[in-house]
mmCIF file of C-alpha atoms in Angstrom:
data_model
loop_
_atom_site.group_PDB
_atom_site.id
_atom_site.type_symbol
_atom_site.label_atom_id
_atom_site.label_comp_id
_atom_site.label_asym_id
_atom_site.label_seq_id
_atom_site.Cartn_x
_atom_site.Cartn_y
_atom_site.Cartn_z
ATOM 1 C CA UNK A 1450 112.520 -143.748 71.240
ATOM 2 C CA UNK A 1451 113.521 -140.776 69.076
ATOM 3 C CA UNK A 1452 110.665 -139.023 67.232
ATOM 4 C CA UNK A 1453 111.059 -138.706 63.470
ATOM 5 C CA UNK A 1454 111.912 -135.232 62.225
ATOM 6 C CA UNK A 1455 109.093 -133.396 60.489
ATOM 7 C CA UNK A 1456 109.551 -133.084 56.754
ATOM 8 C CA UNK A 1457 107.922 -130.046 55.182
ATOM 9 C CA UNK A 1458 105.737 -127.321 56.645
ATOM 10 C CA UNK A 1459 102.963 -128.301 59.030
ATOM 11 C CA UNK A 1460 99.500 -126.727 59.234
ATOM 12 C CA UNK A 1461 100.510 -124.535 62.179
ATOM 13 C CA UNK A 1462 103.654 -123.338 60.375
ATOM 14 C CA UNK A 1463 101.691 -122.451 57.246
ATOM 15 C CA UNK A 1464 99.289 -120.442 59.400
ATOM 16 C CA UNK A 1465 102.253 -118.714 61.100
ATOM 17 C CA UNK A 1466 103.590 -117.770 57.669
ATOM 18 C CA UNK A 1467 100.165 -116.443 56.661
ATOM 19 C CA UNK A 1468 100.059 -114.313 59.831
ATOM 20 C CA UNK A 1469 103.583 -113.040 59.127
ATOM 21 C CA UNK A 1470 102.645 -112.004 55.594
ATOM 22 C CA UNK A 1471 99.574 -110.202 56.910
ATOM 23 C CA UNK A 1472 101.860 -108.275 59.281
ATOM 24 C CA UNK A 1473 104.110 -107.181 56.408
ATOM 25 C CA UNK A 1474 106.920 -109.681 56.977
ATOM 26 C CA UNK A 1475 108.439 -112.163 54.506
ATOM 27 C CA UNK A 1476 109.101 -115.340 56.518
ATOM 28 C CA UNK A 1477 112.288 -117.222 55.655
ATOM 29 C CA UNK A 1478 112.082 -120.901 54.680
ATOM 30 C CA UNK A 1479 114.578 -123.604 53.734
ATOM 31 C CA UNK A 1480 114.143 -125.964 50.790
ATOM 32 C CA UNK A 1481 113.874 -129.658 51.684
ATOM 33 C CA UNK A 1482 115.288 -132.616 49.747
ATOM 34 C CA UNK A 1483 112.042 -132.939 47.775
ATOM 35 C CA UNK A 1484 112.765 -129.514 46.209
ATOM 36 C CA UNK A 1485 115.598 -131.082 44.216
ATOM 37 C CA UNK A 1486 118.937 -129.424 43.486
ATOM 38 C CA UNK A 1487 118.234 -126.335 45.610
ATOM 39 C CA UNK A 1488 117.787 -128.381 48.809
ATOM 40 C CA UNK A 1489 119.265 -126.583 51.826
ATOM 41 C CA UNK A 1490 119.036 -123.099 50.283
ATOM 42 C CA UNK A 1491 117.131 -120.258 51.946
ATOM 43 C CA UNK A 1492 114.270 -118.272 50.409
ATOM 44 C CA UNK A 1493 111.538 -115.831 51.475
ATOM 45 C CA UNK A 1494 107.801 -116.477 51.294
ATOM 46 C CA UNK A 1495 106.123 -113.565 49.526
ATOM 47 C CA UNK A 1496 102.625 -114.981 48.987
ATOM 48 C CA UNK A 1497 100.304 -117.843 49.936
ATOM 49 C CA UNK A 1498 97.800 -119.018 47.341
ATOM 50 C CA UNK A 1499 94.694 -121.169 47.666
ATOM 51 C CA UNK A 1500 95.657 -124.758 48.598
ATOM 52 C CA UNK A 1501 92.361 -126.002 47.137
ATOM 53 C CA UNK A 1502 93.463 -124.842 43.679
ATOM 54 C CA UNK A 1503 97.004 -126.240 43.674
ATOM 55 C CA UNK A 1504 99.362 -128.190 45.936
ATOM 56 C CA UNK A 1505 102.098 -125.654 45.095
ATOM 57 C CA UNK A 1506 100.550 -122.581 46.701
ATOM 58 C CA UNK A 1507 103.537 -121.239 48.669
ATOM 59 C CA UNK A 1508 105.254 -118.592 46.483
ATOM 60 C CA UNK A 1509 108.944 -118.255 47.439
ATOM 61 C CA UNK A 1510 111.471 -115.649 46.305
ATOM 62 C CA UNK A 1511 114.794 -117.373 45.619
ATOM 63 C CA UNK A 1512 117.488 -115.151 44.105
ATOM 64 C CA UNK A 1513 115.803 -113.419 41.127
ATOM 65 C CA UNK A 1514 113.008 -116.018 40.866
ATOM 66 C CA UNK A 1515 109.569 -116.105 42.471
ATOM 67 C CA UNK A 1516 108.121 -119.630 42.088
ATOM 68 C CA UNK A 1517 105.396 -121.702 43.765
ATOM 69 C CA UNK A 1518 106.211 -124.710 45.957
ATOM 70 C CA UNK A 1519 104.257 -127.223 47.993
ATOM 71 C CA UNK A 1520 104.581 -127.265 51.812
ATOM 72 C CA UNK A 1521 106.497 -130.558 51.503
ATOM 73 C CA UNK A 1522 109.255 -128.729 49.586
ATOM 74 C CA UNK A 1523 109.854 -126.299 52.474
ATOM 75 C CA UNK A 1524 110.659 -126.119 56.165
ATOM 76 C CA UNK A 1525 111.098 -123.139 58.495
ATOM 77 C CA UNK A 1526 114.589 -121.666 58.117
ATOM 78 C CA UNK A 1527 117.047 -121.957 61.040
ATOM 79 C CA UNK A 1528 117.680 -118.857 63.125
ATOM 80 C CA UNK A 1529 120.212 -116.524 61.563
ATOM 81 C CA UNK A 1530 119.865 -118.050 58.085
ATOM 82 C CA UNK A 1531 119.951 -115.580 55.222
ATOM 83 C CA UNK A 1532 118.126 -115.902 51.884
ATOM 84 C CA UNK A 1533 119.919 -116.430 48.574
ATOM 85 C CA UNK A 1534 121.359 -113.062 47.386
ATOM 86 C CA UNK A 1535 120.028 -111.563 44.163
ATOM 87 C CA UNK A 1536 122.524 -112.223 41.354
ATOM 88 C CA UNK A 1537 123.045 -109.888 38.379
ATOM 89 C CA UNK A 1538 120.842 -110.423 35.333
ATOM 90 C CA UNK A 1539 122.125 -112.944 32.804
ATOM 91 C CA UNK A 1540 122.269 -116.735 32.398
ATOM 92 C CA UNK A 1541 123.636 -118.637 35.394
ATOM 93 C CA UNK A 1542 124.961 -121.411 33.167
ATOM 94 C CA UNK A 1543 126.218 -121.513 29.591
ATOM 95 C CA UNK A 1544 124.946 -124.051 27.118
ATOM 96 C CA UNK A 1545 127.411 -125.696 24.728
ATOM 97 C CA UNK A 1546 130.244 -123.200 25.260
ATOM 98 C CA UNK A 1547 133.951 -123.950 25.928
ATOM 99 C CA UNK A 1548 135.293 -123.060 29.350
ATOM 100 C CA UNK A 1549 137.696 -120.117 28.857
ATOM 101 C CA UNK A 1550 141.230 -120.584 30.184
ATOM 102 C CA UNK A 1551 143.596 -117.622 30.403
ATOM 103 C CA UNK A 1552 147.336 -118.137 29.920
ATOM 104 C CA UNK A 1553 149.534 -116.655 32.644
ATOM 105 C CA UNK A 1554 151.644 -113.853 31.144
ATOM 106 C CA UNK A 1555 155.402 -114.246 31.528
ATOM 107 C CA UNK A 1556 157.289 -111.039 32.249
ATOM 108 C CA UNK A 1557 160.907 -110.635 31.182
ATOM 109 C CA UNK A 1558 162.965 -108.896 33.843
ATOM 110 C CA UNK A 1559 164.998 -105.995 32.510
ATOM 111 C CA UNK A 1560 168.722 -106.136 33.261
ATOM 112 C CA UNK A 1561 170.047 -103.354 35.400
ATOM 113 C CA UNK A 1562 172.842 -101.398 33.805
ATOM 114 C CA UNK A 1563 176.221 -102.405 35.309
ATOM 115 C CA UNK A 1564 179.438 -101.334 33.610
ATOM 116 C CA UNK A 1565 179.590 -101.427 29.812
ATOM 117 C CA UNK A 1566 176.448 -102.442 27.927
ATOM 118 C CA UNK A 1567 175.464 -102.893 24.318
ATOM 119 C CA UNK A 1568 172.444 -101.207 22.746
ATOM 120 C CA UNK A 1569 170.184 -104.041 23.921
ATOM 121 C CA UNK A 1570 171.068 -103.335 27.535
ATOM 122 C CA UNK A 1571 173.277 -106.472 27.895
ATOM 123 C CA UNK A 1572 176.852 -106.290 29.251
ATOM 124 C CA UNK A 1573 179.530 -106.182 26.538
ATOM 125 C CA UNK A 1574 182.183 -108.917 26.403
ATOM 126 C CA UNK A 1575 185.827 -107.961 25.886
ATOM 127 C CA UNK A 1576 188.054 -109.994 23.594
ATOM 128 C CA UNK A 1577 191.579 -109.044 22.677
ATOM 129 C CA UNK A 1578 191.032 -105.500 23.823
ATOM 130 C CA UNK A 1579 188.038 -105.050 21.535
ATOM 131 C CA UNK A 1580 184.510 -104.903 22.784
ATOM 132 C CA UNK A 1581 182.205 -107.591 21.428
ATOM 133 C CA UNK A 1582 178.496 -107.178 21.949
ATOM 134 C CA UNK A 1583 176.905 -109.994 23.954
ATOM 135 C CA UNK A 1584 174.370 -112.105 22.050
ATOM 136 C CA UNK A 1585 170.795 -110.979 22.490
ATOM 137 C CA UNK A 1586 168.400 -113.249 24.314
ATOM 138 C CA UNK A 1587 165.093 -114.118 22.699
ATOM 139 C CA UNK A 1588 162.078 -112.539 24.369
ATOM 140 C CA UNK A 1589 160.168 -114.915 26.636
ATOM 141 C CA UNK A 1590 156.975 -116.222 25.079
ATOM 142 C CA UNK A 1591 153.761 -117.001 27.001
ATOM 143 C CA UNK A 1592 153.308 -120.675 27.730
ATOM 144 C CA UNK A 1593 150.727 -122.367 25.573
ATOM 145 C CA UNK A 1594 147.709 -123.700 27.458
ATOM 146 C CA UNK A 1595 145.538 -126.447 26.061
ATOM 147 C CA UNK A 1596 141.862 -125.338 26.081
ATOM 148 C CA UNK A 1597 139.524 -127.324 28.285
ATOM 149 C CA UNK A 1598 136.847 -129.529 26.649
ATOM 150 C CA UNK A 1599 133.528 -127.839 26.002
ATOM 151 C CA UNK A 1600 130.819 -128.173 28.642
ATOM 152 C CA UNK A 1601 127.287 -128.995 27.470
ATOM 153 C CA UNK A 1602 124.205 -128.928 29.732
ATOM 154 C CA UNK A 1603 121.039 -130.324 28.124
ATOM 155 C CA UNK A 1604 117.487 -129.702 29.377
ATOM 156 C CA UNK A 1605 115.028 -131.926 27.500
ATOM 157 C CA UNK A 1606 111.287 -132.685 27.531
ATOM 158 C CA UNK A 1607 109.850 -135.955 26.196
ATOM 159 C CA UNK A 1608 106.828 -138.137 26.987
ATOM 160 C CA UNK A 1609 105.651 -135.878 29.809
ATOM 161 C CA UNK A 1610 108.997 -135.785 31.661
ATOM 162 C CA UNK A 1611 111.764 -133.168 31.997
ATOM 163 C CA UNK A 1612 115.361 -134.413 32.104
ATOM 164 C CA UNK A 1613 118.800 -132.814 32.572
ATOM 165 C CA UNK A 1614 122.165 -134.161 31.343
ATOM 166 C CA UNK A 1615 125.721 -132.767 31.340
ATOM 167 C CA UNK A 1616 128.758 -133.634 29.197
ATOM 168 C CA UNK A 1617 132.311 -132.283 29.120
ATOM 169 C CA UNK A 1618 133.706 -133.165 25.733
ATOM 170 C CA UNK A 1619 133.039 -136.885 25.235
ATOM 171 C CA UNK A 1620 132.746 -137.558 28.974
ATOM 172 C CA UNK A 1621 129.283 -137.780 30.534
ATOM 173 C CA UNK A 1622 129.303 -135.813 33.791
ATOM 174 C CA UNK A 1623 125.635 -136.550 34.520
ATOM 175 C CA UNK A 1624 123.421 -138.991 32.666
ATOM 176 C CA UNK A 1625 119.872 -137.782 31.900
ATOM 177 C CA UNK A 1626 117.813 -137.742 35.083
ATOM 178 C CA UNK A 1627 114.221 -136.680 35.687
ATOM 179 C CA UNK A 1628 113.497 -133.324 37.374
ATOM 180 C CA UNK A 1629 110.258 -131.670 38.505
ATOM 181 C CA UNK A 1630 108.507 -129.169 36.201
ATOM 182 C CA UNK A 1631 109.181 -126.376 38.706
ATOM 183 C CA UNK A 1632 112.932 -127.041 38.443
ATOM 184 C CA UNK A 1633 112.710 -127.006 34.641
ATOM 185 C CA UNK A 1634 110.961 -123.633 34.766
ATOM 186 C CA UNK A 1635 113.715 -122.212 36.999
ATOM 187 C CA UNK A 1636 116.398 -123.375 34.555
ATOM 188 C CA UNK A 1637 114.581 -121.962 31.531
ATOM 189 C CA UNK A 1638 114.141 -118.631 33.327
ATOM 190 C CA UNK A 1639 117.951 -118.366 33.560
ATOM 191 C CA UNK A 1640 118.385 -118.605 29.774
ATOM 192 C CA UNK A 1641 117.219 -115.484 27.963
ATOM 193 C CA UNK A 1642 116.734 -117.032 24.512
ATOM 194 C CA UNK A 1643 113.795 -115.829 22.350
ATOM 195 C CA UNK A 1644 111.171 -118.522 21.824
ATOM 196 C CA UNK A 1645 112.417 -120.917 24.527
ATOM 197 C CA UNK A 1646 110.212 -119.637 27.344
ATOM 198 C CA UNK A 1647 107.210 -119.471 24.993
ATOM 199 C CA UNK A 1648 107.737 -123.103 23.992
ATOM 200 C CA UNK A 1649 107.981 -124.197 27.634
ATOM 201 C CA UNK A 1650 104.829 -122.261 28.540
ATOM 202 C CA UNK A 1651 102.946 -124.027 25.726
ATOM 203 C CA UNK A 1652 104.090 -127.407 27.049
ATOM 204 C CA UNK A 1653 103.026 -126.493 30.584
ATOM 205 C CA UNK A 1654 99.640 -125.240 29.366
ATOM 206 C CA UNK A 1655 99.019 -128.483 27.487
ATOM 207 C CA UNK A 1656 99.976 -130.558 30.542
ATOM 208 C CA UNK A 1657 97.774 -128.414 32.792
ATOM 209 C CA UNK A 1658 94.811 -128.824 30.413
ATOM 210 C CA UNK A 1659 95.327 -132.585 30.305
ATOM 211 C CA UNK A 1660 95.525 -132.764 34.114
ATOM 212 C CA UNK A 1661 92.325 -130.731 34.476
ATOM 213 C CA UNK A 1662 90.550 -132.971 31.971
ATOM 214 C CA UNK A 1663 91.664 -136.063 33.839
ATOM 215 C CA UNK A 1664 90.533 -134.535 37.130
ATOM 216 C CA UNK A 1665 87.083 -133.851 35.669
ATOM 217 C CA UNK A 1666 86.792 -137.454 34.486
ATOM 218 C CA UNK A 1667 87.786 -138.732 37.899
ATOM 219 C CA UNK A 1668 85.266 -136.450 39.612
ATOM 220 C CA UNK A 1669 82.523 -137.710 37.274
ATOM 221 C CA UNK A 1670 83.444 -141.331 37.990
ATOM 222 C CA UNK A 1671 83.511 -140.613 41.723
ATOM 223 C CA UNK A 1672 80.035 -139.034 41.520
ATOM 224 C CA UNK A 1673 78.715 -142.163 39.779
ATOM 225 C CA UNK A 1674 80.215 -144.405 42.447
ATOM 226 C CA UNK A 1675 78.763 -142.288 45.257
ATOM 227 C CA UNK A 1676 75.364 -142.334 43.585
ATOM 228 C CA UNK A 1677 75.548 -146.119 43.297
ATOM 229 C CA UNK A 1678 76.480 -146.404 46.973
ATOM 230 C CA UNK A 1679 73.509 -144.208 47.878
ATOM 231 C CA UNK A 1680 71.158 -146.441 45.895
ATOM 232 C CA UNK A 1681 72.531 -149.548 47.602
ATOM 233 C CA UNK A 1682 72.131 -147.868 50.967
ATOM 234 C CA UNK A 1683 68.470 -147.059 50.299
ATOM 235 C CA UNK A 1684 67.858 -150.600 49.061
ATOM 236 C CA UNK A 1685 69.340 -151.989 52.278
#
């Protein structure tokens, strides 16, 4: 019987990472399938938060980003694996912009002078003892290239869910599908547009406040249930 492979970081591995950070190292980890589109990539752990405050307490540096993940999103990186290189500043994807296509320039080869030539550099034709200039050839023109359809990537938020869709012209490359808030934050961080990050932060703050309020209600209900159980235990 083959044992099932462990998914995510175990308690011992988290402790090993904590020891490595204390020694000044930045342990390398690999994103699992639960991390979404970056599954299989390599990052470096730069900080461990308090797991009692949030499930996503493992802060990982991935490229230019430093974002929190849960242990289930990560596994220890294989030996020899290297983290994602830091890319130059600027958006990694372009929203609603046509894909540029460059036409290949066509070079006209110059004729080498051989014998008699006219002023255009073409050999002269002789007719009845008189020299007749050869007809000039039209200069070669670059071939026309049809521009590719525009590519549109849409990140949307509605009814508490983040979705991503992609279209090239009228063709849908990817229908809207749900992504995790952490993935949405990574995408927004790549687009340096004034007001966008502020709007996303407001949405996240509102969701966080709602989650905290719900957690408080659940804790109050749990306290009432425990008190009721205690009363029943004393009555028994």
